[in-house]
Structures are given as C-alpha cells and as structure tokens.
C-alpha cells in the first residue's frame, strides 16, 4: 500500500494499492481510462447510486477517492480464486473509506457539523459499495480460469 505524492497534487496523501500506484506512475493514460467518478455504470442500482451521489459531498470533491477505487476495481483482471478476488475487493473498498475520510478531515474552513455530514456520506457510499458493488467488481474478471 502506498501513500502517493503526485506531481499534480490530486492524490497527495491518499492510499492506493501497489498495482494502482505503479499504473499511475508508469501508465497514467491507462490509469485515467479506468476513472469514471463516484459510482458505477454496471446495473440500474449502481447507475442510480452514481446519479444520487455525484462526485462531491456538500461541495467537496471526492473524485480522487473514486478514481483510485475505479482503478483498483478494474485491475487486476485475473484472480486464482473467488476468495482472493473478494479479499482484493474488500481491501479496495476499505481504502476508499479511508481516502474519503482523509479528504474530509484535511479540508480546512469547514464547520464541525459540515464535517460530520460529509463523513456520514463517505460512510454511506462505502456501505453502498459493500451492498451493491459486487456486480461491478466481478464484471470482466477471470477467476480460477473462468470468465465472469
């Protein structure tokens, strides 16, 4: 796991897997192609969540949190077992929660009430991922030699 310092400052201090960090540093175009903001376009529930949440929480952009999660949800494409794939998914979702908290907590000039509201939304989005994100994660993956 990496705490990234990026030239553009977008991902500074956020955490990401070695796979995502390596792609960001060595293949930035490939990294960018995975990013679609908060939410998924796979399935109607995910599209609804994407529309409902948007890329900001009370005016604060959380797009960088979503970008990292998008990359980690797209790569790697193959896993030796369902258990390994689920372990990867769980770790990526956990990093999203932590990154969202980092973004909110380091935001200056916000009231304690606004901070609590933003943190609530980060946690709500994390719960949506846990409940509805499986289809998006497994689409296009090969697990134990079987394409999903």
Coordinates of N, CA and C in Angstrom, one line a residue, residues 9-95:
X9 N -0.8 16.8 -7.5 CA -1.3 17.1 -6.2 C -2.7 16.5 -6.0
X10 N -3.3 15.9 -7.0 CA -4.7 15.3 -6.9 C -4.8 14.2 -5.9
X11 N -3.8 13.3 -5.8 CA -3.8 12.1 -5.0 C -2.9 12.2 -3.8
X12 N -2.3 13.4 -3.5 CA -1.4 13.5 -2.4 C -2.0 13.1 -1.1
X13 N -1.3 12.2 -0.4 CA -1.6 11.7 0.9 C -2.7 10.6 0.9
X14 N -3.2 10.3 -0.2 CA -4.2 9.2 -0.3 C -3.5 7.9 -0.4
X15 N -4.2 6.8 -0.1 CA -3.6 5.5 -0.2 C -4.1 4.7 -1.4
X16 N -3.3 3.9 -1.9 CA -3.7 3.0 -3.0 C -2.8 1.8 -3.0
X17 N -3.3 0.8 -3.7 CA -2.6 -0.5 -3.8 C -1.3 -0.2 -4.7
X18 N -0.4 -1.2 -4.6 CA 0.8 -1.1 -5.4 C 0.5 -1.2 -6.9
X19 N -0.5 -1.9 -7.2 CA -1.0 -2.1 -8.6 C -1.4 -0.7 -9.2
X20 N -2.3 0.0 -8.4 CA -2.7 1.3 -8.8 C -1.6 2.4 -8.8
X21 N -0.7 2.4 -7.8 CA 0.4 3.3 -7.8 C 1.3 3.1 -8.9
X22 N 1.6 1.9 -9.2 CA 2.5 1.6 -10.4 C 1.9 2.1 -11.7
X23 N 0.6 1.8 -11.8 CA -0.1 2.3 -13.1 C -0.1 3.8 -13.2
X24 N -0.4 4.5 -12.0 CA -0.4 5.9 -12.0 C 0.9 6.5 -12.4
X25 N 2.0 5.9 -11.9 CA 3.3 6.5 -12.2 C 3.8 6.1 -13.6
X26 N 3.5 4.8 -14.0 CA 4.1 4.3 -15.3 C 3.2 4.4 -16.5
X27 N 1.9 4.3 -16.2 CA 0.9 4.3 -17.3 C -0.3 5.2 -17.0
X28 N 0.0 6.5 -16.9 CA -1.0 7.5 -16.5 C -2.3 7.5 -17.4
X29 N -2.1 7.2 -18.7 CA -3.3 7.2 -19.6 C -4.2 6.0 -19.3
X30 N -3.6 4.9 -19.0 CA -4.3 3.7 -18.7 C -5.0 3.9 -17.3
X31 N -4.4 4.5 -16.4 CA -5.0 4.9 -15.1 C -6.2 5.7 -15.3
X32 N -6.1 6.8 -16.1 CA -7.1 7.7 -16.4 C -8.3 7.1 -17.1
X33 N -8.1 6.1 -17.9 CA -9.1 5.4 -18.7 C -10.0 4.6 -17.7
X34 N -9.6 4.2 -16.6 CA -10.4 3.5 -15.6 C -11.3 4.4 -14.8
X35 N -11.0 5.7 -14.8 CA -11.7 6.6 -13.9 C -13.0 7.1 -14.4
X36 N -14.1 6.9 -13.7 CA -15.4 7.5 -14.1 C -16.1 8.2 -13.0
X37 N -15.4 8.6 -12.0 CA -16.1 9.3 -10.9 C -16.7 8.4 -9.9
X38 N -17.5 9.0 -9.0 CA -18.2 8.2 -8.0 C -19.3 7.4 -8.6
X39 N -19.3 6.1 -8.3 CA -20.4 5.2 -8.7 C -20.0 4.4 -9.9
X40 N -20.9 3.5 -10.3 CA -20.6 2.6 -11.4 C -21.7 2.7 -12.4
X41 N -21.4 2.3 -13.6 CA -22.5 2.3 -14.7 C -23.0 0.9 -15.0
X42 N -22.6 -0.1 -14.1 CA -23.0 -1.5 -14.3 C -24.2 -1.8 -13.4
X43 N -25.4 -2.0 -14.1 CA -26.6 -2.3 -13.4 C -27.4 -1.0 -13.0
X44 N -28.7 -1.1 -12.9 CA -29.5 0.1 -12.6 C -29.3 0.6 -11.2
X45 N -29.1 -0.3 -10.2 CA -28.9 0.2 -8.9 C -27.6 1.1 -8.8
X46 N -26.6 0.6 -9.4 CA -25.3 1.3 -9.4 C -25.4 2.6 -10.2
X47 N -26.2 2.6 -11.3 CA -26.4 3.9 -12.0 C -27.2 4.9 -11.2
X48 N -28.1 4.4 -10.4 CA -28.9 5.2 -9.5 C -28.0 5.8 -8.4
X49 N -27.2 5.0 -7.8 CA -26.2 5.5 -6.8 C -25.3 6.5 -7.4
X50 N -24.8 6.3 -8.6 CA -23.9 7.2 -9.3 C -24.6 8.6 -9.5
X51 N -25.8 8.5 -9.9 CA -26.6 9.8 -10.1 C -26.9 10.5 -8.8
X52 N -27.2 9.7 -7.8 CA -27.6 10.2 -6.5 C -26.5 10.9 -5.8
X53 N -25.3 10.2 -5.8 CA -24.2 10.7 -5.0 C -23.4 11.8 -5.8
X54 N -23.1 11.7 -7.0 CA -22.3 12.6 -7.7 C -20.8 12.6 -7.3
X55 N -20.0 13.5 -7.7 CA -18.6 13.5 -7.4 C -18.2 14.4 -6.2
X56 N -19.2 15.0 -5.6 CA -19.0 15.9 -4.5 C -19.8 15.6 -3.3
X57 N -19.4 15.9 -2.1 CA -20.1 15.8 -0.9 C -20.2 17.2 -0.3
X58 N -21.4 17.8 -0.4 CA -21.6 19.1 0.1 C -20.5 20.1 -0.5
X59 N -20.3 20.0 -1.8 CA -19.4 20.9 -2.4 C -17.9 20.5 -2.4
X60 N -17.6 19.4 -1.7 CA -16.2 18.9 -1.6 C -16.0 17.8 -2.6
X61 N -15.1 18.0 -3.5 CA -14.8 16.9 -4.5 C -14.2 15.7 -3.8
X62 N -14.8 14.5 -4.1 CA -14.2 13.2 -3.7 C -13.8 12.4 -4.9
X63 N -13.7 13.1 -6.0 CA -13.3 12.4 -7.3 C -12.0 11.6 -7.2
X64 N -11.0 12.1 -6.5 CA -9.8 11.4 -6.4 C -9.9 10.1 -5.6
X65 N -10.8 10.1 -4.6 CA -11.1 8.8 -3.9 C -11.7 7.8 -4.8
X66 N -12.6 8.3 -5.7 CA -13.3 7.4 -6.6 C -12.4 6.9 -7.7
X67 N -11.5 7.8 -8.2 CA -10.5 7.4 -9.2 C -9.7 6.2 -8.8
X68 N -9.1 6.3 -7.6 CA -8.3 5.2 -7.1 C -9.1 3.9 -7.0
X69 N -10.3 4.1 -6.5 CA -11.2 2.9 -6.3 C -11.5 2.3 -7.7
X70 N -11.8 3.1 -8.7 CA -12.1 2.7 -10.0 C -10.9 1.8 -10.6
X71 N -9.7 2.3 -10.4 CA -8.5 1.6 -10.9 C -8.4 0.2 -10.2
X72 N -8.5 0.3 -8.9 CA -8.4 -0.9 -8.1 C -9.5 -1.9 -8.3
X73 N -10.7 -1.4 -8.8 CA -11.8 -2.3 -9.1 C -11.7 -2.9 -10.5
X74 N -10.8 -2.3 -11.3 CA -10.7 -2.7 -12.7 C -9.5 -3.7 -12.8
X75 N -8.4 -3.4 -12.1 CA -7.2 -4.2 -12.2 C -6.8 -4.8 -10.8
X76 N -6.3 -5.9 -10.7 CA -6.0 -6.9 -11.8 C -7.3 -7.5 -12.4
X77 N -7.2 -8.1 -13.5 CA -8.3 -8.7 -14.2 C -8.5 -10.2 -13.9
X78 N -7.4 -10.8 -13.3 CA -7.4 -12.2 -13.0 C -7.1 -12.5 -11.6
X79 N -7.8 -13.5 -11.0 CA -7.5 -13.9 -9.7 C -7.5 -15.4 -9.7
X80 N -6.7 -16.1 -8.8 CA -6.6 -17.5 -8.8 C -7.9 -18.1 -8.2
X81 N -8.6 -17.4 -7.3 CA -9.8 -17.9 -6.6 C -10.7 -16.8 -6.3
X82 N -12.0 -17.2 -6.0 CA -13.0 -16.2 -5.6 C -12.6 -15.6 -4.3
X83 N -12.0 -16.4 -3.4 CA -11.5 -15.9 -2.1 C -10.5 -14.7 -2.3
X84 N -9.6 -14.9 -3.2 CA -8.5 -13.9 -3.4 C -9.2 -12.7 -4.0
X85 N -10.1 -12.9 -5.0 CA -10.8 -11.7 -5.6 C -11.6 -10.9 -4.5
X86 N -12.3 -11.6 -3.6 CA -13.1 -10.9 -2.6 C -12.1 -10.2 -1.6
X87 N -11.0 -10.8 -1.3 CA -10.0 -10.2 -0.4 C -9.5 -8.8 -1.1
X88 N -9.3 -8.9 -2.4 CA -8.9 -7.7 -3.1 C -10.0 -6.6 -3.1
X89 N -11.2 -7.0 -3.4 CA -12.3 -6.1 -3.4 C -12.5 -5.5 -2.0
X90 N -12.5 -6.3 -0.9 CA -12.6 -5.8 0.4 C -11.5 -4.7 0.8
X91 N -10.3 -5.0 0.4 CA -9.2 -4.1 0.7 C -9.4 -2.8 -0.1
X92 N -9.8 -2.9 -1.4 CA -10.1 -1.7 -2.2 C -11.2 -0.8 -1.6
X93 N -12.3 -1.5 -1.2 CA -13.4 -0.7 -0.6 C -12.9 -0.1 0.7
X94 N -12.1 -0.7 1.5 CA -11.6 -0.2 2.8 C -10.7 1.0 2.5
X95 N -9.9 1.0 1.4 CA -9.0 2.1 1.1 C -9.9 3.3 0.7

